[in-house]
Short mmCIF file of C-alpha atoms and ligand atoms in Angstrom, two decimals:
data_model
loop_
_atom_site.label_atom_id
_atom_site.label_comp_id
_atom_site.label_asym_id
_atom_site.label_seq_id
_atom_site.Cartn_x
_atom_site.Cartn_y
_atom_site.Cartn_z
CA UNK A 88 130.52 102.98 102.77
CA UNK A 89 128.78 104.01 106.08
CA UNK A 90 126.01 106.59 106.23
CA UNK A 91 128.44 108.92 108.06
CA UNK A 92 130.50 109.39 104.85
CA UNK A 93 127.54 110.56 102.69
CA UNK A 94 127.54 114.21 103.71
CA UNK A 95 124.56 114.13 106.07
CA UNK A 96 124.66 116.08 109.27
CA UNK A 97 125.00 114.37 112.66
CA UNK A 98 121.43 115.09 113.57
CA UNK A 99 120.18 113.14 110.51
CA UNK A 100 122.58 110.25 111.28
CA UNK A 101 121.14 110.20 114.72
CA UNK A 102 117.54 110.15 113.30
CA UNK A 103 118.49 107.02 111.36
CA UNK A 104 119.66 105.13 114.50
CA UNK A 105 116.18 103.69 115.48
CA UNK A 106 115.89 102.22 111.98
CA UNK A 107 118.90 100.03 112.55
CA UNK A 108 119.86 100.11 108.94
CA UNK A 109 123.23 98.34 108.75
CA UNK A 110 124.50 100.46 105.84
CA UNK A 111 123.23 102.56 102.95
CA UNK A 112 121.74 100.53 100.13
CA UNK A 113 123.48 100.97 96.71
CA UNK A 114 120.85 103.55 95.60
CA UNK A 115 121.36 105.44 98.81
CA UNK A 116 125.16 105.47 98.50
CA UNK A 117 124.86 106.91 94.96
CA UNK A 118 121.85 109.17 95.17
CA UNK A 119 122.42 110.85 98.59
CA UNK A 120 125.66 112.65 97.56
CA UNK A 121 124.32 113.39 94.03
CA UNK A 122 121.15 115.17 95.53
CA UNK A 123 123.34 116.98 97.99
CA UNK A 124 125.30 118.46 95.13
CA UNK A 125 122.09 120.21 94.04
CA UNK A 126 121.86 118.65 90.62
CA UNK A 127 118.94 117.05 88.88
CA UNK A 128 118.81 113.32 89.32
CA UNK A 129 117.13 110.49 87.43
CA UNK A 130 117.58 107.42 89.44
CA UNK A 131 116.23 103.90 88.69
CA UNK A 132 116.58 101.17 91.19
CA UNK A 133 114.72 97.98 91.93
CA UNK A 134 111.60 98.32 94.04
CA UNK A 135 112.21 97.80 97.79
CA UNK A 136 115.83 99.00 97.52
CA UNK A 137 115.43 101.96 99.93
CA UNK A 138 114.55 104.54 97.32
CA UNK A 139 112.46 106.68 99.70
CA UNK A 140 115.26 107.27 102.15
CA UNK A 141 117.65 107.84 99.08
CA UNK A 142 115.74 111.11 98.45
CA UNK A 143 114.22 111.90 101.91
CA UNK A 144 117.61 112.09 103.68
CA UNK A 145 119.33 114.57 101.35
CA UNK A 146 116.08 116.47 100.95
CA UNK A 147 115.98 117.02 104.68
CA UNK A 148 119.68 117.87 104.80
CA UNK A 149 119.18 120.52 102.13
CA UNK A 150 116.07 121.82 103.83
CA UNK A 151 118.01 122.11 107.20
CA UNK A 152 120.62 124.27 105.41
CA UNK A 153 117.98 126.96 104.62
CA UNK A 154 117.28 129.84 107.04
CA UNK A 155 113.79 129.42 108.67
CA UNK A 156 111.01 131.83 107.98
CA UNK A 157 107.24 132.27 108.80
CA UNK A 158 104.95 131.44 107.17
CA UNK A 159 106.94 128.49 105.93
CA UNK A 160 107.38 128.43 102.20
CA UNK A 161 107.04 124.93 100.69
CA UNK A 162 110.73 124.00 100.24
CA UNK A 163 110.12 120.53 98.71
CA UNK A 164 107.30 118.99 96.88
CA UNK A 165 107.10 115.18 96.63
CA UNK A 166 104.52 113.92 94.10
CA UNK A 167 103.40 110.24 94.20
CA UNK A 168 100.81 108.44 92.09
CA UNK A 169 98.74 106.84 94.85
CA UNK A 170 97.18 107.82 98.15
CA UNK A 171 98.77 104.92 100.00
CA UNK A 172 102.16 105.80 98.75
CA UNK A 173 101.58 109.45 99.87
CA UNK A 174 100.82 108.16 103.39
CA UNK A 175 103.86 105.84 103.34
CA UNK A 176 106.31 108.47 102.12
CA UNK A 177 104.88 110.97 104.63
CA UNK A 178 105.47 108.50 107.39
CA UNK A 179 109.21 107.88 106.35
CA UNK A 180 109.79 111.74 106.24
CA UNK A 181 108.03 112.44 109.43
CA UNK A 182 109.81 109.44 111.13
CA UNK A 183 113.13 110.95 110.22
CA UNK A 184 112.15 114.55 111.04
CA UNK A 185 110.57 113.66 114.37
CA UNK A 186 113.83 113.06 116.18
CA UNK A 187 115.52 116.15 114.72
CA UNK A 188 116.08 119.12 116.99
CA UNK A 189 114.22 121.26 114.49
CA UNK A 190 110.53 121.70 114.11
CA UNK A 191 109.84 120.65 110.53
CA UNK A 192 106.32 120.59 109.13
CA UNK A 193 105.62 117.79 106.73
CA UNK A 194 102.09 117.84 105.21
CA UNK A 195 100.59 114.96 103.27
CA UNK A 196 97.61 115.56 100.99
CA UNK A 197 95.72 113.14 98.86
CA UNK A 198 92.23 112.64 97.41
CA UNK A 199 89.36 110.55 98.52
CA UNK A 200 89.09 112.26 101.89
CA UNK A 201 87.65 115.64 103.02
CA UNK A 202 89.74 118.55 101.72
CA UNK A 203 89.03 120.83 104.71
CA UNK A 204 91.45 119.36 107.25
CA UNK A 205 94.18 119.32 104.55
CA UNK A 206 93.48 123.06 103.92
CA UNK A 207 93.81 123.73 107.59
CA UNK A 208 97.00 121.63 107.70
CA UNK A 209 98.53 123.92 105.08
CA UNK A 210 97.78 127.07 106.94
CA UNK A 211 101.04 128.82 107.84
CA UNK A 212 102.76 126.81 104.96
CA UNK A 213 104.77 123.62 105.16
CA UNK A 214 108.37 122.70 104.76
CA UNK A 215 107.67 119.53 102.76
CA UNK A 216 104.39 118.64 100.96
CA UNK A 217 103.79 115.04 99.91
CA UNK A 218 100.87 114.87 97.52
CA UNK A 219 98.88 113.01 94.85
CA UNK A 220 98.54 115.31 91.79
CA UNK A 221 94.77 115.59 91.68
CA UNK A 222 94.26 116.74 95.31
CA UNK A 223 97.23 119.11 95.04
CA UNK A 224 95.61 120.77 92.09
CA UNK A 225 92.38 121.19 94.07
CA UNK A 226 94.32 122.78 96.91
CA UNK A 227 96.14 125.12 94.46
CA UNK A 228 92.80 126.13 92.89
CA UNK A 229 91.49 127.02 96.42
CA UNK A 230 94.70 129.01 97.18
CA UNK A 231 95.43 126.73 100.05
CA UNK A 232 99.06 126.30 99.09
CA UNK A 233 101.71 128.22 97.26
CA UNK A 234 104.46 126.46 95.41
CA UNK A 235 106.35 129.49 94.08
CA UNK A 236 109.23 129.02 96.44
CA UNK A 237 109.72 125.20 95.85
CA UNK A 238 113.35 124.39 95.64
CA UNK A 239 113.17 120.56 95.20
CA UNK A 240 110.65 118.64 93.22
CA UNK A 241 110.57 114.94 93.69
CA UNK A 242 108.64 112.53 91.43
CA UNK A 243 108.44 109.17 93.23
CA UNK A 244 107.35 106.35 90.92
CA UNK A 245 108.22 108.94 88.27
CA UNK A 246 107.40 106.95 85.17
CA UNK A 247 103.88 106.54 86.46
CA UNK A 248 103.53 110.28 87.03
CA UNK A 249 104.98 111.01 83.59
CA UNK A 250 102.63 108.58 81.94
CA UNK A 251 99.67 109.74 79.93
CA UNK A 252 97.17 109.39 82.87
CA UNK A 253 98.81 112.09 84.87
CA UNK A 254 100.03 114.33 82.07
CA UNK A 255 97.52 117.19 82.40
CA UNK A 256 97.75 117.39 86.17
CA UNK A 257 101.42 117.27 86.19
CA UNK A 258 101.78 120.00 83.55
CA UNK A 259 99.27 122.14 85.56
CA UNK A 260 101.30 121.65 88.76
CA UNK A 261 104.60 122.38 86.99
CA UNK A 262 103.28 125.77 85.91
CA UNK A 263 102.91 126.67 89.68
CA UNK A 264 106.50 125.85 90.43
CA UNK A 265 109.50 128.18 89.92
CA UNK A 266 111.55 127.38 86.84
CA UNK A 267 114.76 127.37 88.88
CA UNK A 268 114.55 124.20 91.01
CA UNK A 269 116.19 120.76 91.59
CA UNK A 270 114.27 117.86 90.07
CA UNK A 271 114.58 114.38 91.39
CA UNK A 272 112.97 111.47 89.49
CA UNK A 273 112.92 108.12 91.23
CA UNK A 274 111.42 104.90 89.87
CA UNK A 275 112.07 101.26 89.48
CA UNK A 276 111.37 101.53 85.82
CA UNK A 277 111.55 104.19 83.15
CA UNK A 278 109.49 103.09 80.16
CA UNK A 279 110.99 104.35 76.86
CA UNK A 280 107.69 106.23 76.22
CA UNK A 281 108.15 108.56 79.12
CA UNK A 282 111.84 109.17 78.81
CA UNK A 283 111.36 112.22 76.47
CA UNK A 284 109.08 113.74 79.08
CA UNK A 285 111.78 113.10 81.72
CA UNK A 286 114.30 114.68 79.50
CA UNK A 287 112.16 117.76 79.11
CA UNK A 288 111.85 118.13 82.85
CA UNK A 289 115.43 117.60 83.83
CA UNK A 290 118.47 119.84 83.27
CA UNK A 291 121.79 118.00 82.87
CA UNK A 292 120.65 115.27 85.14
CA UNK A 293 122.89 112.86 86.85
CA UNK A 294 121.72 109.36 85.84
CA UNK A 295 121.82 106.67 88.48
CA UNK A 296 120.95 103.09 87.46
CA UNK A 297 121.43 100.57 90.18
CA UNK A 298 120.98 97.31 88.32
CA UNK A 299 120.14 94.27 90.38
CA UNK A 300 123.31 92.27 91.12
CA UNK A 301 123.78 88.87 92.47
CA UNK A 302 123.37 89.03 96.21
CA UNK A 303 121.58 92.44 96.19
CA UNK A 304 118.63 91.62 93.90
CA UNK A 305 115.53 90.94 95.80
CA UNK A 306 115.20 87.23 96.34
CA UNK A 307 111.92 86.64 94.49
CA UNK A 308 111.12 83.25 93.13
CA UNK A 309 108.98 83.51 90.08
CA UNK A 310 106.49 80.70 89.10
CA UNK A 311 103.79 80.30 86.59
CA UNK A 312 100.87 77.94 86.70
CA UNK A 313 99.09 76.87 83.55
CA UNK A 314 95.42 76.87 84.47
CA UNK A 315 92.19 77.42 82.70
CA UNK A 316 90.68 80.79 83.38
CA UNK A 317 87.63 79.16 84.93
CA UNK A 318 89.66 77.38 87.55
CA UNK A 319 91.81 80.23 88.84
CA UNK A 320 89.75 81.09 91.89
CA UNK A 321 89.82 77.46 92.93
CA UNK A 322 93.47 77.25 92.30
CA UNK A 323 94.10 80.35 94.34
CA UNK A 324 92.02 78.93 97.21
CA UNK A 325 93.85 75.60 96.96
CA UNK A 326 97.26 77.11 96.98
CA UNK A 327 96.35 79.36 99.91
CA UNK A 328 95.18 76.49 101.99
CA UNK A 329 97.67 73.84 100.96
CA UNK A 330 100.73 76.09 101.21
CA UNK A 331 99.86 77.65 104.49
CA UNK A 332 100.33 81.21 103.14
CA UNK A 333 99.90 83.71 105.87
CA UNK A 334 99.43 86.88 103.73
CA UNK A 335 98.94 87.11 99.98
CA UNK A 336 98.45 90.09 97.68
CA UNK A 337 96.56 89.05 94.55
CA UNK A 338 96.34 91.25 91.43
CA UNK A 339 93.21 91.20 89.24
CA UNK A 340 92.48 93.18 86.09
CA UNK A 341 89.24 94.91 87.15
CA UNK A 342 87.57 96.35 90.20
CA UNK A 343 84.62 93.94 89.65
CA UNK A 344 86.96 91.00 89.49
CA UNK A 345 88.51 92.02 92.84
CA UNK A 346 85.07 92.14 94.42
CA UNK A 347 83.99 88.76 93.09
CA UNK A 348 87.27 86.92 93.89
CA UNK A 349 87.16 88.25 97.44
CA UNK A 350 83.55 87.31 97.85
CA UNK A 351 84.32 83.79 96.66
CA UNK A 352 87.29 83.38 98.94
CA UNK A 353 85.31 84.76 101.93
CA UNK A 354 82.64 82.17 101.13
CA UNK A 355 85.32 79.59 101.44
CA UNK A 356 86.21 80.87 104.91
CA UNK A 357 89.29 82.81 103.93
CA UNK A 358 89.54 86.34 105.19
CA UNK A 359 89.87 88.26 101.96
CA UNK A 360 89.22 91.90 100.95
CA UNK A 361 89.12 93.71 97.62
CA UNK A 362 91.33 96.84 97.25
CA UNK A 363 90.70 99.28 94.35
CA UNK A 364 90.07 102.75 93.36
CA UNK A 365 86.27 102.69 93.64
CA UNK A 366 86.44 102.05 97.33
CA UNK A 367 86.19 104.99 99.77
CA UNK A 368 89.62 106.16 101.07
CA UNK A 369 88.51 105.12 104.56
CA UNK A 370 87.84 101.58 103.33
CA UNK A 371 91.19 101.45 101.46
CA UNK A 372 93.09 102.57 104.55
CA UNK A 373 91.21 100.13 106.74
CA UNK A 374 91.93 97.11 104.34
CA UNK A 375 95.63 97.98 104.22
CA UNK A 376 95.86 98.46 107.92
CA UNK A 377 94.06 95.10 108.48
CA UNK A 378 96.29 93.41 105.89
CA UNK A 379 99.42 94.76 107.58
CA UNK A 380 98.17 93.60 110.96
CA UNK A 381 97.30 90.20 109.49
CA UNK A 382 93.62 90.56 110.28
CA UNK A 383 93.05 90.16 106.62
CA UNK A 384 94.94 87.32 104.92
CA UNK A 385 94.33 87.95 101.17
CA UNK A 386 93.91 91.27 99.49
CA UNK A 387 92.69 91.21 95.86
CA UNK A 388 93.81 94.51 94.22
CA UNK A 389 93.95 96.31 90.95
CA UNK A 390 97.18 97.91 89.89
CA UNK A 391 96.52 100.77 92.34
CA UNK A 392 98.45 98.58 94.79
CA UNK A 393 101.25 97.84 92.56
CA UNK A 394 103.31 100.95 93.01
CA UNK A 395 105.70 101.62 95.96
CA UNK A 396 103.65 99.99 98.71
CA UNK A 397 105.90 98.61 101.43
CA UNK A 398 104.11 95.86 103.15
CA UNK A 399 106.68 94.19 105.42
CA UNK A 400 106.74 90.37 105.26
CA UNK A 401 104.63 90.00 102.33
CA UNK A 402 105.76 86.49 101.22
CA UNK A 403 103.47 85.90 98.14
CA UNK A 404 102.10 87.93 95.31
CA UNK A 405 99.74 86.29 92.78
CA UNK A 406 98.90 87.62 89.31
CA UNK A 407 95.39 86.17 89.01
CA UNK A 408 95.15 88.26 85.82
CA UNK A 409 98.39 89.03 84.07
CA UNK A 410 99.49 92.58 84.14
CA UNK A 411 99.14 94.62 80.93
CA UNK A 412 102.83 95.19 80.64
CA UNK A 413 106.27 93.93 81.61
CA UNK A 414 106.71 97.15 83.57
CA UNK A 415 103.54 96.57 85.55
CA UNK A 416 104.85 92.96 86.25
CA UNK A 417 108.08 94.42 87.71
CA UNK A 418 106.09 96.71 90.02
CA UNK A 419 103.59 94.06 91.04
CA UNK A 420 106.13 91.36 92.00
CA UNK A 421 108.21 94.07 93.71
CA UNK A 422 105.59 94.15 96.53
CA UNK A 423 107.22 90.97 97.76
CA UNK A 424 110.91 90.15 98.52
CA UNK A 425 111.46 93.54 100.19
CA UNK A 426 114.09 94.74 102.57
CA UNK A 427 116.18 91.53 102.51
CA UNK A 428 113.16 89.09 102.72
CA UNK A 429 112.57 86.42 100.13
CA UNK A 430 109.37 86.40 98.12
CA UNK A 431 107.33 84.33 95.81
CA UNK A 432 105.56 85.66 92.80
CA UNK A 433 103.01 83.35 91.07
CA UNK A 434 101.26 84.06 87.76
CA UNK A 435 98.23 82.22 86.55
CA UNK A 436 98.70 81.63 82.81
CA UNK A 437 95.56 80.39 81.03
CA UNK A 438 95.95 79.14 77.47
CA UNK A 439 94.28 82.14 75.90
CA UNK A 440 96.89 84.51 77.41
CA UNK A 441 99.95 82.29 76.94
CA UNK A 442 101.20 84.54 74.15
CA UNK A 443 100.90 87.58 76.42
CA UNK A 444 102.85 85.79 79.18
CA UNK A 445 105.52 84.95 76.71
CA UNK A 446 105.79 88.55 75.78
CA UNK A 447 106.23 89.44 79.51
CA UNK A 448 108.90 86.75 79.80
CA UNK A 449 110.75 88.11 76.83
CA UNK A 450 110.69 91.70 78.00
CA UNK A 451 111.77 90.65 81.54
CA UNK A 452 114.43 88.32 80.03
CA UNK A 453 113.10 85.41 82.07
CA UNK A 454 111.90 81.94 81.31
CA UNK A 455 109.52 80.57 83.86
CA UNK A 456 108.49 76.96 83.36
CA UNK A 457 104.68 76.48 83.31
CA UNK A 458 103.68 74.22 86.16
CA UNK A 459 100.57 72.18 86.23
CA UNK A 460 98.86 71.06 89.34
CA UNK A 461 97.04 67.78 89.61
CA UNK A 462 93.33 68.59 89.29
CA UNK A 463 93.99 71.87 87.62
CA UNK A 464 95.23 70.77 84.20
CA UNK A 465 94.18 73.14 81.45
CA UNK A 466 91.62 71.57 79.21
CA UNK A 467 90.93 74.44 76.86
CA UNK A 468 92.07 73.90 73.27
CA UNK A 469 94.46 76.91 73.12
CA UNK A 470 96.68 74.95 75.22
CA UNK A 471 97.47 72.70 72.33
CA UNK A 472 98.64 75.60 70.32
CA UNK A 473 101.11 76.70 73.04
CA UNK A 474 104.76 75.98 72.33
CA UNK A 475 105.34 76.04 76.06
CA UNK A 476 104.31 72.50 77.06
CA UNK A 477 103.24 72.58 80.62
CA UNK A 478 105.56 70.44 82.69
CA UNK A 479 103.88 67.64 84.65
CA UNK A 480 104.18 67.88 88.37
CA UNK A 481 106.37 65.47 90.36
CA UNK A 482 108.39 64.43 87.39
CA UNK A 483 112.02 64.86 86.59
CA UNK A 484 110.84 67.85 84.45
CA UNK A 485 109.47 69.51 87.53
CA UNK A 486 112.29 71.36 89.30
CA UNK A 487 109.95 72.49 92.03
CA UNK A 488 109.05 69.11 93.24
CA UNK A 489 105.40 70.04 92.71
CA UNK A 490 102.60 71.07 94.91
CA UNK A 491 100.13 68.47 95.87
CA UNK A 492 96.89 69.11 94.02
CA UNK A 493 93.38 67.80 94.17
CA UNK A 494 91.26 65.99 91.68
CA UNK A 495 88.39 67.81 89.98
CA UNK A 496 85.12 67.03 91.54
CA UNK A 497 81.87 66.42 89.62
CA UNK A 498 81.01 70.12 89.64
CA UNK A 499 84.45 71.08 88.26
CA UNK A 500 84.15 68.52 85.49
CA UNK A 501 80.71 69.74 84.61
CA UNK A 502 81.86 73.29 84.53
CA UNK A 503 84.83 72.52 82.33
CA UNK A 504 82.73 70.55 80.01
CA UNK A 505 80.40 73.42 79.63
CA UNK A 506 83.36 75.81 79.02
CA UNK A 507 81.65 78.57 80.74
CA UNK A 508 83.53 81.89 80.70
CA UNK A 509 84.65 82.77 84.15
CA UNK A 510 83.25 85.29 86.39
CA UNK A 511 86.33 85.52 88.44
P1 AMP B 874 111.66 101.65 99.80
O1 AMP B 874 112.31 101.18 98.52
O2 AMP B 874 111.98 103.01 100.08
O3 AMP B 874 110.25 101.40 99.69
O4 AMP B 874 112.23 100.80 101.06
C1 AMP B 874 112.02 99.43 101.14
C2 AMP B 874 112.31 98.98 102.57
O5 AMP B 874 113.73 99.04 102.85
C3 AMP B 874 111.67 99.78 103.68
O6 AMP B 874 111.06 98.89 104.60
C4 AMP B 874 112.82 100.51 104.32
O7 AMP B 874 112.61 100.73 105.79
C5 AMP B 874 113.98 99.62 104.12
N1 AMP B 874 115.29 100.28 104.03
C6 AMP B 874 115.49 101.48 103.59
N2 AMP B 874 116.84 101.74 103.60
C7 AMP B 874 117.46 100.68 104.21
C8 AMP B 874 118.86 100.41 104.53
N3 AMP B 874 119.84 101.18 104.27
N4 AMP B 874 119.03 99.13 105.04
C9 AMP B 874 118.07 98.28 105.22
N5 AMP B 874 116.75 98.48 104.88
C10 AMP B 874 116.47 99.71 104.41
#
């Protein structure tokens, strides 16, 4: 079905032209008409499937059907869990609005930067506010914004916003909204734990589940390397150098680990930067901009980078540390294989976390053979207890054909013999 049959006005179809989208994605085909009907929507679709435009286009259409008034009452509020996603969603909305023959005001607010310019930006109101919850609450407390006329509330990465970490902020914001409004929940995943909260928020919602189908699912090859925890940084370095990766997003468990891994890679001559919540917003934006411009080749991030970020042509994601849950795994690997590109998601599985990896496999309904690279064979004893025998490289058992490895040097052997716990 072409965009022209979805109920969008000609000006919006015109605004889509520069994007050169061949046709609406499945989530867009289903969600755009549903949102235009004015009903609540709970939509789940794989990451990178065009979810932003699936709500941005009908939101703009409904906004344009309203009479204009001054000051502008906030018509739509889009809540997102991270600052980077706020910027990204704001860019999509502004990009679409820019070529419309109407002067729409889209204001983006998020924490980690001075609040004053955002307060100034909200003077005279705004048609659409895109916000992270904490900063929006600060602005509400300072009476910088009024949400009493909001007609559409969007929760992007809804299950994250409904999750425990955002509960208090979300409830406080909901109290500032009129009870009569349209609610749109979009996410790649809806964990069972948040479904009751979603149910409480929605009224007779239309449920849209776009399941990955052959041919439409992102083309992400998933691989797992059995490796001792102490050897992961070296394996990462080895893969980066031997595979000629141009850009890699690496996920680590802690901010400290991100710092240490980045420092080690930099020492090895690889342009790597950490990315986590402890960095200033200026630094976070800079790292992301440098990564997108290929000035930085490897970014080592906490899960703050796992949600919604659209980094075009990101060929490889590495789980240096495994994610805590299968849901997080979905979001992390969804940073690659976007918008029709193929991607590679690699997980490092040390013997001590083999059981956790098996749980992720079970929840994901996948089975990923453990690969072992020459020179990186796990030596720790837990490996023996694993029922997943690592497959040797370059054998008939190795469907990948293997990646050429390197032999451990003296230092490696000494380190392994000493079984030192890793500082990553
Ligand atoms: P999203 O899931 O919103 O983060 O979008 C992922 C990527 O898909 C972005 O780079 C969009 O520009 C792109 N995209 C969105 N809609 C379409 C479409 N109909 N056809 C092709 N690409 C699209």
